[in-house]
Short mmCIF file of C-alpha atoms and ligand atoms in Angstrom, two decimals:
data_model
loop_
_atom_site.label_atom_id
_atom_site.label_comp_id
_atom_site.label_asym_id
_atom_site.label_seq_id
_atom_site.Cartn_x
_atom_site.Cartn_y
_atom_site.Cartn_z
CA UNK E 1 9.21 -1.23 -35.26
CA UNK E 2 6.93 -2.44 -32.24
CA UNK E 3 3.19 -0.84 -31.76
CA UNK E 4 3.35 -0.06 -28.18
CA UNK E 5 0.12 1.14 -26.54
CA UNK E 6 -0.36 3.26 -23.48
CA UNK E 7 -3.70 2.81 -22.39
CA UNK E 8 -4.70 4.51 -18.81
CA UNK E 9 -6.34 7.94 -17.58
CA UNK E 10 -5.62 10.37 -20.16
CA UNK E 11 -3.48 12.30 -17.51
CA UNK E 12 -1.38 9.77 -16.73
CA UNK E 13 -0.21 10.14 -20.29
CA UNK E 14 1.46 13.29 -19.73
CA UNK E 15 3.06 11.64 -17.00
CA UNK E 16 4.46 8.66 -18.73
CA UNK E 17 5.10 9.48 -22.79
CA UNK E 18 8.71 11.14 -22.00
CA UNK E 19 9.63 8.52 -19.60
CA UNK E 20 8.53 5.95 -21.48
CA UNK E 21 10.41 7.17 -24.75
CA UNK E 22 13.24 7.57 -23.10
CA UNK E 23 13.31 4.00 -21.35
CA UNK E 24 12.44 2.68 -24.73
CA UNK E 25 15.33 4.23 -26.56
CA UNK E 26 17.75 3.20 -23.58
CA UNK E 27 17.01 0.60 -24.33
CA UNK E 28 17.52 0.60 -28.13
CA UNK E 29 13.73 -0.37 -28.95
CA UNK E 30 11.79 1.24 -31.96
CA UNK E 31 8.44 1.78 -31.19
CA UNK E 32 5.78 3.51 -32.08
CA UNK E 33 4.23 4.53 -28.62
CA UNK E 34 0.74 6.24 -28.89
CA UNK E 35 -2.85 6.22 -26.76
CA UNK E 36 -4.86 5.30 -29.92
CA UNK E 37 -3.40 2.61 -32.40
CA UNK E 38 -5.49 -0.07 -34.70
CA UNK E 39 -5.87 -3.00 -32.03
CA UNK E 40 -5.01 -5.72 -34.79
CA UNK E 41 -1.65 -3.81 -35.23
CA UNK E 42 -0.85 -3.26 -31.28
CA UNK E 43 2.37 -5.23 -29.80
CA UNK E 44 2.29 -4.53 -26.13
CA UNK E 45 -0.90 -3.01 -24.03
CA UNK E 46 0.83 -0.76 -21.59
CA UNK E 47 -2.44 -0.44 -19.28
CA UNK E 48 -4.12 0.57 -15.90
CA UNK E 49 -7.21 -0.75 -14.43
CA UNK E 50 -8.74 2.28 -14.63
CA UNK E 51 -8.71 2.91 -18.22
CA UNK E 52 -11.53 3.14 -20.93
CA UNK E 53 -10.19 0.07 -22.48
CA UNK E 54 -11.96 -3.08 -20.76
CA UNK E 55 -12.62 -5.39 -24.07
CA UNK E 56 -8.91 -6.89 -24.99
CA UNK E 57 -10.52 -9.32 -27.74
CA UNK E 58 -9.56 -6.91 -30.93
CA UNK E 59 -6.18 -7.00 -29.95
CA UNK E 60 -5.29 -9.92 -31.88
CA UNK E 61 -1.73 -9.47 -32.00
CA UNK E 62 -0.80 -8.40 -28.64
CA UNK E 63 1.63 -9.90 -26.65
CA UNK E 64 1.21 -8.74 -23.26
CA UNK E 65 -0.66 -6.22 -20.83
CA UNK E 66 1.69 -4.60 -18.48
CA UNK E 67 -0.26 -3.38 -15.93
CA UNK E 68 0.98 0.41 -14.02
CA UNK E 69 -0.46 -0.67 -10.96
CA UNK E 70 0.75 -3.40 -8.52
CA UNK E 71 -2.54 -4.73 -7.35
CA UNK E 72 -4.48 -6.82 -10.65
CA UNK E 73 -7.48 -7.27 -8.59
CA UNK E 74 -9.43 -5.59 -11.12
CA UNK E 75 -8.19 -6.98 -14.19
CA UNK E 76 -7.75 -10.60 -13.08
CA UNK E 77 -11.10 -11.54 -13.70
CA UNK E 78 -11.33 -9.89 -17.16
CA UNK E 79 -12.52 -13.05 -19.46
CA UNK E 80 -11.15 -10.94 -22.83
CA UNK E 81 -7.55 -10.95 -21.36
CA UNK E 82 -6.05 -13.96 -23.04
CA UNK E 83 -2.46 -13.07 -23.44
CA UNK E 84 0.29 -12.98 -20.08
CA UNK E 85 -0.59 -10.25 -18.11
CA UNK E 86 2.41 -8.50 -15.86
CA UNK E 87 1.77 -6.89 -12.68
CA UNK E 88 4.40 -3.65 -11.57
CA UNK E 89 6.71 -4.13 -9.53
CA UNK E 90 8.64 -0.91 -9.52
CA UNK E 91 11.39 0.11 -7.36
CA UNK E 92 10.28 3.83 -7.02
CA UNK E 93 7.08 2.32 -5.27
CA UNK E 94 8.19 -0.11 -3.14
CA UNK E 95 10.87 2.62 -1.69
CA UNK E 96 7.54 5.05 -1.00
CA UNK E 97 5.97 1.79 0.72
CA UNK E 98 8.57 1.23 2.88
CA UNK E 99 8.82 4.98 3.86
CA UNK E 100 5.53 4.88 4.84
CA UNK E 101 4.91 1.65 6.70
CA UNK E 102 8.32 2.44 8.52
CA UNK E 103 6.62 5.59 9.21
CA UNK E 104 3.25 4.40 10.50
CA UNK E 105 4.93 1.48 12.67
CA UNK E 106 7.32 4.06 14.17
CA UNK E 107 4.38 6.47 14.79
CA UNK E 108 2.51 3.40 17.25
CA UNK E 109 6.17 1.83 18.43
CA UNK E 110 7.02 5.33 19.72
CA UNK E 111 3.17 6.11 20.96
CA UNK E 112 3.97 9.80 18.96
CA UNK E 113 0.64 10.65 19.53
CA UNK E 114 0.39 10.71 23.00
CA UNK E 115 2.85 14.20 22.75
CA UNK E 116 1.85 15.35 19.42
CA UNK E 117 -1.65 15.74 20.45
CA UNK E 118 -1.43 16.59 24.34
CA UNK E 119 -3.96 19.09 25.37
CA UNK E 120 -3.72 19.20 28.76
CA UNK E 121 0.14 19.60 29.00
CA UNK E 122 0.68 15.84 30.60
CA UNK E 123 4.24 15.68 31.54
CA UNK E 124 4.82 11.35 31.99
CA UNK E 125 8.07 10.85 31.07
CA UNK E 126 7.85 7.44 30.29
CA UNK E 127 10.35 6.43 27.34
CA UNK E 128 9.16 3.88 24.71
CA UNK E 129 10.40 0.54 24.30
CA UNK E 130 13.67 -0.55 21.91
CA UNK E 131 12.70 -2.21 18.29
CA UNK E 132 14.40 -5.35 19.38
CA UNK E 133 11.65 -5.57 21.98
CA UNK E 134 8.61 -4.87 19.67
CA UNK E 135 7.39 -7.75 17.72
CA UNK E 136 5.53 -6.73 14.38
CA UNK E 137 4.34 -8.98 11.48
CA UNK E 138 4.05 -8.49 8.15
CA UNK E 139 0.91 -10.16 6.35
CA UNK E 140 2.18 -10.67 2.59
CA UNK E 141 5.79 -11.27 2.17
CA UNK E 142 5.70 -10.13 -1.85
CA UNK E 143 7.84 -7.64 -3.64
CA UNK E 144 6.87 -4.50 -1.04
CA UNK E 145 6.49 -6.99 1.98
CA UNK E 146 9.63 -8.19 1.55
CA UNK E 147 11.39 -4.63 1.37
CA UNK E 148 9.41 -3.89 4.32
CA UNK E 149 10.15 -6.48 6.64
CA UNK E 150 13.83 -5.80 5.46
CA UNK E 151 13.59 -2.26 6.39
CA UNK E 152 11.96 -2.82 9.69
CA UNK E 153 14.41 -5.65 10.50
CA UNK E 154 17.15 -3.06 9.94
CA UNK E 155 15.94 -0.64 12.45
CA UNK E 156 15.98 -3.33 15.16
CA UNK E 157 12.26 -4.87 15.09
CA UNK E 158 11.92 -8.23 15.54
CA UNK E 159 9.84 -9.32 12.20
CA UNK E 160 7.37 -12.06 11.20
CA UNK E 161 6.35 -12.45 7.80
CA UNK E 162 3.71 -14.40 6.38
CA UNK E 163 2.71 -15.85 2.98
CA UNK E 164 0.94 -18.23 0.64
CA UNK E 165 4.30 -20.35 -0.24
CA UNK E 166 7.16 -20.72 1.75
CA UNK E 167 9.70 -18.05 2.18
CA UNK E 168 13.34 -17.55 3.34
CA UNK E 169 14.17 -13.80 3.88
CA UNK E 170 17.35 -13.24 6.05
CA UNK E 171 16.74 -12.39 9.36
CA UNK E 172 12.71 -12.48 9.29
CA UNK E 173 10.76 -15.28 11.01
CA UNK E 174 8.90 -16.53 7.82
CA UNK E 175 5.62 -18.36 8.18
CA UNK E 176 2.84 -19.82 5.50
CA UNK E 177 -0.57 -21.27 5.67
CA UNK E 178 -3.30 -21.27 7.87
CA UNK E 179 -1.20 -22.56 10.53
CA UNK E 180 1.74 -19.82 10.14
CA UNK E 181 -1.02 -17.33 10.14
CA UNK E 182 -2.57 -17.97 13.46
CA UNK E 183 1.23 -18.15 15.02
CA UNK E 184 1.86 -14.57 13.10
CA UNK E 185 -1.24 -13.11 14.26
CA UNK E 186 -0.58 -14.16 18.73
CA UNK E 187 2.51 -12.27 18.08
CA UNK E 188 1.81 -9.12 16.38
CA UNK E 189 1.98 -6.26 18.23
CA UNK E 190 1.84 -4.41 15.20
CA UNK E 191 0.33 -5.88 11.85
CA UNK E 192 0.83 -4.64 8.37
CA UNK E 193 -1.30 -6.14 5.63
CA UNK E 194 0.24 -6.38 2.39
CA UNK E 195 -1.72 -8.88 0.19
CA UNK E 196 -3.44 -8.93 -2.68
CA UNK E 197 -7.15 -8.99 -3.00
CA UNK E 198 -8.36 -12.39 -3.99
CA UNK E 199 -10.87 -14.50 -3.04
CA UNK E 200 -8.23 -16.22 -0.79
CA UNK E 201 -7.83 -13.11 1.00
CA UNK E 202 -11.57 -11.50 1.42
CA UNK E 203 -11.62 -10.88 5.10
CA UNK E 204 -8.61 -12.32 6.27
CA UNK E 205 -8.73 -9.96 8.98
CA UNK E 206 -12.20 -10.54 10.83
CA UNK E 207 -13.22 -11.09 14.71
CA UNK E 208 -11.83 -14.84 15.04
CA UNK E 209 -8.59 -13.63 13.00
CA UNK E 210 -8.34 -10.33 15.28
CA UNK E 211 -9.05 -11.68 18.32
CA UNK E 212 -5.78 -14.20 17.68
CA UNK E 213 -3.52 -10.86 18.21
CA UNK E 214 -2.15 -9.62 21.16
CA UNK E 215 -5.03 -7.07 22.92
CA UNK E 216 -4.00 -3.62 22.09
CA UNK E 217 -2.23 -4.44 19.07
CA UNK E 218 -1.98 -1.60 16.13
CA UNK E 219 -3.10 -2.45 12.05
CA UNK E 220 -1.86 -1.19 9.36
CA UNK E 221 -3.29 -1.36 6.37
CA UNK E 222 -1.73 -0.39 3.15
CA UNK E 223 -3.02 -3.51 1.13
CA UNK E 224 -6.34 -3.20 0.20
CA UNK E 225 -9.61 -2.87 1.80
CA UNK E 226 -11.63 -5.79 1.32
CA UNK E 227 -8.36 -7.78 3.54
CA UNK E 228 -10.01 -6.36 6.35
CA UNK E 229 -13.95 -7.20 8.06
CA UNK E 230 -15.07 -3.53 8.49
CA UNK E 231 -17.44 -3.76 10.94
CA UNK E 232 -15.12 -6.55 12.78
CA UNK E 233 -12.50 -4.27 13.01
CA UNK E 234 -14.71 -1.62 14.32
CA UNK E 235 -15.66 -3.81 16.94
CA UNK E 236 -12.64 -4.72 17.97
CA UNK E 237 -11.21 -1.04 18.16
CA UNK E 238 -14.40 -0.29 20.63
CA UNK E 239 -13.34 -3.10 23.02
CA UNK E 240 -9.70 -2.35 23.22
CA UNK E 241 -8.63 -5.58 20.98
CA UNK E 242 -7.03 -3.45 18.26
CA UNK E 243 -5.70 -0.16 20.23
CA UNK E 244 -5.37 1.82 16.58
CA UNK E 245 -5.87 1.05 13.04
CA UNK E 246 -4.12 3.17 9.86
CA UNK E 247 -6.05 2.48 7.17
CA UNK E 248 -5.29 3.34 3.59
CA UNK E 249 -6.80 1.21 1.29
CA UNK E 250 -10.87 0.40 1.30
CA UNK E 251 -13.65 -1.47 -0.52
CA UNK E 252 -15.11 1.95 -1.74
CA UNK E 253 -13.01 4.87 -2.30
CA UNK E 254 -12.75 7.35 -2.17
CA UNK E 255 -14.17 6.11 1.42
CA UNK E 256 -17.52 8.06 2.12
CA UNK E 257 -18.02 10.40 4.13
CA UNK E 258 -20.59 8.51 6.20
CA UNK E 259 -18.20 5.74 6.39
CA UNK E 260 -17.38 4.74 10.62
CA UNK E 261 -13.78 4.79 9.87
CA UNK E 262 -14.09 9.10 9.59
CA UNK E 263 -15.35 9.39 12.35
CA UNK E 264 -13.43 6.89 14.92
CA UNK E 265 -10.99 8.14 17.10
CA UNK E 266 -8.97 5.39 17.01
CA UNK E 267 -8.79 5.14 12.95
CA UNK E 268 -6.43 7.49 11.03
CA UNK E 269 -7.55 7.46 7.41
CA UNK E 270 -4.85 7.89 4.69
CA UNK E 271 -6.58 8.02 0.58
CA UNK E 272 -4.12 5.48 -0.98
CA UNK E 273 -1.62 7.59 -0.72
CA UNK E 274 0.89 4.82 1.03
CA UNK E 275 2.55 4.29 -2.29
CA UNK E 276 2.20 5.24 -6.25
CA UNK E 277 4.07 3.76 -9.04
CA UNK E 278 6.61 6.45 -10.13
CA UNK E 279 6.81 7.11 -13.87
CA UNK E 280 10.75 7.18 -14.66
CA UNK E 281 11.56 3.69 -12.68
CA UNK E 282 7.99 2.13 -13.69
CA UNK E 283 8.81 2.63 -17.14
CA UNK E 284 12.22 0.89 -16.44
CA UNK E 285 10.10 -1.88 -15.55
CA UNK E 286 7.90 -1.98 -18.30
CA UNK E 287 10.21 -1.81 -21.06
CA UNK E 288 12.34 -4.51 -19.46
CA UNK E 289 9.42 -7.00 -20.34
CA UNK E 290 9.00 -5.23 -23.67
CA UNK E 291 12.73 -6.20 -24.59
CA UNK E 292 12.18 -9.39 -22.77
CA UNK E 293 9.09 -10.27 -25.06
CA UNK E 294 10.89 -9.38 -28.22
CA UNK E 295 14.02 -11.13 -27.31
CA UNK E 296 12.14 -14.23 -26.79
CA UNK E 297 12.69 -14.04 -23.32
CA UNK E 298 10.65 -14.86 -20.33
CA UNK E 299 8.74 -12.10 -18.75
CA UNK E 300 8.76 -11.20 -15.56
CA UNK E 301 6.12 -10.54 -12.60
CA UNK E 302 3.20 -12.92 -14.77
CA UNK E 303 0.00 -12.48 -12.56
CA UNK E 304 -1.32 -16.26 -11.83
CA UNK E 305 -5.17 -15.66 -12.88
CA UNK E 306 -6.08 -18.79 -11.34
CA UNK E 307 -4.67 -17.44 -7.90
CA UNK E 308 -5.68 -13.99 -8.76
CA UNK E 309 -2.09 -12.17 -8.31
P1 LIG G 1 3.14 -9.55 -4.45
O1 LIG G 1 2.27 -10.27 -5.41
O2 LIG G 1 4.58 -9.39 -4.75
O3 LIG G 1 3.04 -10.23 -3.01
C1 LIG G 1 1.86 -10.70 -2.49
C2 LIG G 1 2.17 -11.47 -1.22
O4 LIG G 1 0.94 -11.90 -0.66
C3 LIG G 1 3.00 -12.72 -1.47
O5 LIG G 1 3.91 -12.92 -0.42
C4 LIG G 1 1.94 -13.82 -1.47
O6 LIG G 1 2.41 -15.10 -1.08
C5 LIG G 1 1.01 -13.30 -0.42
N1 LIG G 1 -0.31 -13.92 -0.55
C6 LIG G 1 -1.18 -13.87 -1.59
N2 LIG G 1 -2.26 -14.61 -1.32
C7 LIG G 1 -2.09 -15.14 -0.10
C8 LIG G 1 -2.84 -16.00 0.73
N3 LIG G 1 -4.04 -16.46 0.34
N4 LIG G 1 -2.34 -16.35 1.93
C9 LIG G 1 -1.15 -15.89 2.33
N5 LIG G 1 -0.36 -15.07 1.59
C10 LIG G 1 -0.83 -14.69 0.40
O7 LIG G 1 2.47 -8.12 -4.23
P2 LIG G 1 3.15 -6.76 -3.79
O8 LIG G 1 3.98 -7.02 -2.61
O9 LIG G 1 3.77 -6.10 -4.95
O10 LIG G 1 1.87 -5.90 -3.42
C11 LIG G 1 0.98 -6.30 -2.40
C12 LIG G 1 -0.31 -5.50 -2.47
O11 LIG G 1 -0.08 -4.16 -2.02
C13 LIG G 1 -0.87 -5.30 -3.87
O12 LIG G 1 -1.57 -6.46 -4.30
C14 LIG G 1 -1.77 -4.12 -3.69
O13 LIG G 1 -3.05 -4.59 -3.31
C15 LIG G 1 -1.16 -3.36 -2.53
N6 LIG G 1 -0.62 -2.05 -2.92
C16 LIG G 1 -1.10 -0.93 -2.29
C17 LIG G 1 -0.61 0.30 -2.61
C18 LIG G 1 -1.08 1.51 -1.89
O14 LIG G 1 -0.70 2.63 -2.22
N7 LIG G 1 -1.91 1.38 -0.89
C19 LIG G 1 0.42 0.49 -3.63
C20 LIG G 1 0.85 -0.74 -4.23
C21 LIG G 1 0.34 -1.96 -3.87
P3 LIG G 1 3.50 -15.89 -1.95
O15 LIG G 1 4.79 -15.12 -1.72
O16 LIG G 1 3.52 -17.21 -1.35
O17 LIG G 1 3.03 -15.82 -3.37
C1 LIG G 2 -1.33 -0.20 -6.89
C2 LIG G 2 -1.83 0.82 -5.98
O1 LIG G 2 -1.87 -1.29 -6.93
O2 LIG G 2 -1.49 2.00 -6.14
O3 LIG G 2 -0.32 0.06 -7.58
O4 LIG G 2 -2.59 0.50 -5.05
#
């Protein structure tokens, strides 16, 4: 019998326990899963960011944190955390990432707006381009970058990813380093940011970076917020650089209301929302490392502290 314990908002408990039971005994592990066990005696920390529990150094015995959420930003930097910390990678939340950055880059590839919002009844019958003449590049080519770029590629788009390392995806023009990212950027017609916050990637997107992508290009950002140079991007909106910007992740949220990003008419404002872990396939995921760790077996999706994701 394993001491597994679930430590995150107490809501998110009612979310997970029958999930999580049920991948457990799927997978044919005894545990005893429970929000409030004696540290010394805990196995596995099944934990988000979020929760009360910030000090790791009673947990003696633990063998891993397996973190609900994909971004570690948060946690990375926790000296107590000794023992291999997992980031998620679920399937249910990469599918509701793709959905919505397909979503959002359809949205500016069709110009939807222009007839969803039409006032004064223009009638300029002037059809949009084909994907396989719209260039758009995906910044971060990681578990939902990846599915992304796949997904776009499908409909037609011609796609550019870029990374840290480099990367062979089928089909996608992959780029890495500072070199690859200047070269992504004069093509992008439409960006989508999905990194990780690190140090590496504080204001990757700022005036020298935005001014490097074609003028009137779109943003999307479902990454997080402190990838983009706020008042940069602002500037860049007002002078036509960056046509429209979907943002869904910021430094402060919820974003407040006095925030410039409200108010701009050429910012739509999504509250994280693009995608959430989902309980039944995230517990999937989490157990999987369980029986990894007790089989003696590698685990999967190990956060590099040193490189903060
Ligand atoms: P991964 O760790 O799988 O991928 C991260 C990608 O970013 C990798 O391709 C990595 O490169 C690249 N990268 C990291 N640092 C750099 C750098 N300095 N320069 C260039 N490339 C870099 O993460 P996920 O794909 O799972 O998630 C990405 C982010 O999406 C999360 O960190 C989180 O912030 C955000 N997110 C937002 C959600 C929302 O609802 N808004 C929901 C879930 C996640 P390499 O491949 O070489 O390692
Ligand atoms: C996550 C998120 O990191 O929801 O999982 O942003």
């Amino acid at each position: 019998m394993i001491n597994v314990l679930f430590a995150a908002r107490p809501e998110r408990w009612t979310t997970y326990e029958a999930p999580l039971r049920r991948a457990l005994a799927n997978a044919g592990i005894e545990a005893n899963l429970a929000t409030d066990l004696p540290p010394a005696e805990v196995d596995y920390i099944v934990y988000a960011p979020n929760s009360d529990l910030q000090d790791f150094t009673p947990y003696t015995h633990a063998k891993a944190v397996l973190n609900l959420w994909a971004g570690v930003e948060k946690i990375t930097g926790n000296e107590t955390l000794k023992i291999p910390l997992a980031r998620m990678v679920d399937p249910g939340l990469t599918t509701g990432m793709v959905e919505w950055v397909t979503g959002h880059v359809l949205r500016y590839h069709l110009g939807m707006d222009a007839h969803i919002v039409n006032p004064d009844h223009r009638w300029e019958p002037e059809a949009p381009p084909l994907a396989r003449e719209r260039d758009v590049v995906i910044l971060g080519l990681g578990a939902l970058g990846t599915a992304c770029a796949q997904a776009l590629l499908g409909l037609g788009f011609r796609v550019t990813g870029w990374s840290r390392s480099a990367k062979d995806v089928a089909g996608v023009t992959c780029l890495h380093g500072d070199a690859g990212l200047s070269k992504a950027l004069s093509q992008a017609q439409i960006a989508v940011t999905l990194l990780p916050d690190t140090p590496a990637t504080t204001d990757l997107l700022n005036a020298d970076t935005l001014a490097q992508m074609p003028r009137g290009a779109y943003l999307i950002n479902p990454g997080r917020g402190p990838l983009i140079d706020d008042d940069a991007l602002i500037a860049a909106l007002d002078d036509g650089q960056i046509a429209h910007a979907t943002l869904d992740a910021f430094r402060i949220e919820p974003l407040p209301q006095d925030h410039a990003f409200w108010a701009h008419p050429q910012v739509t404002v999504t509250p994280h929302i693009a995608a959430e872990t989902r309980a039944v396939t995230a517990s999937e995921a989490v157990v999987e490392n369980i029986r990894r760790g007790e089989a003696g077996e590698p685990f999967l999706n190990l956060v590099d502290r040193a490189l903060g994701y």
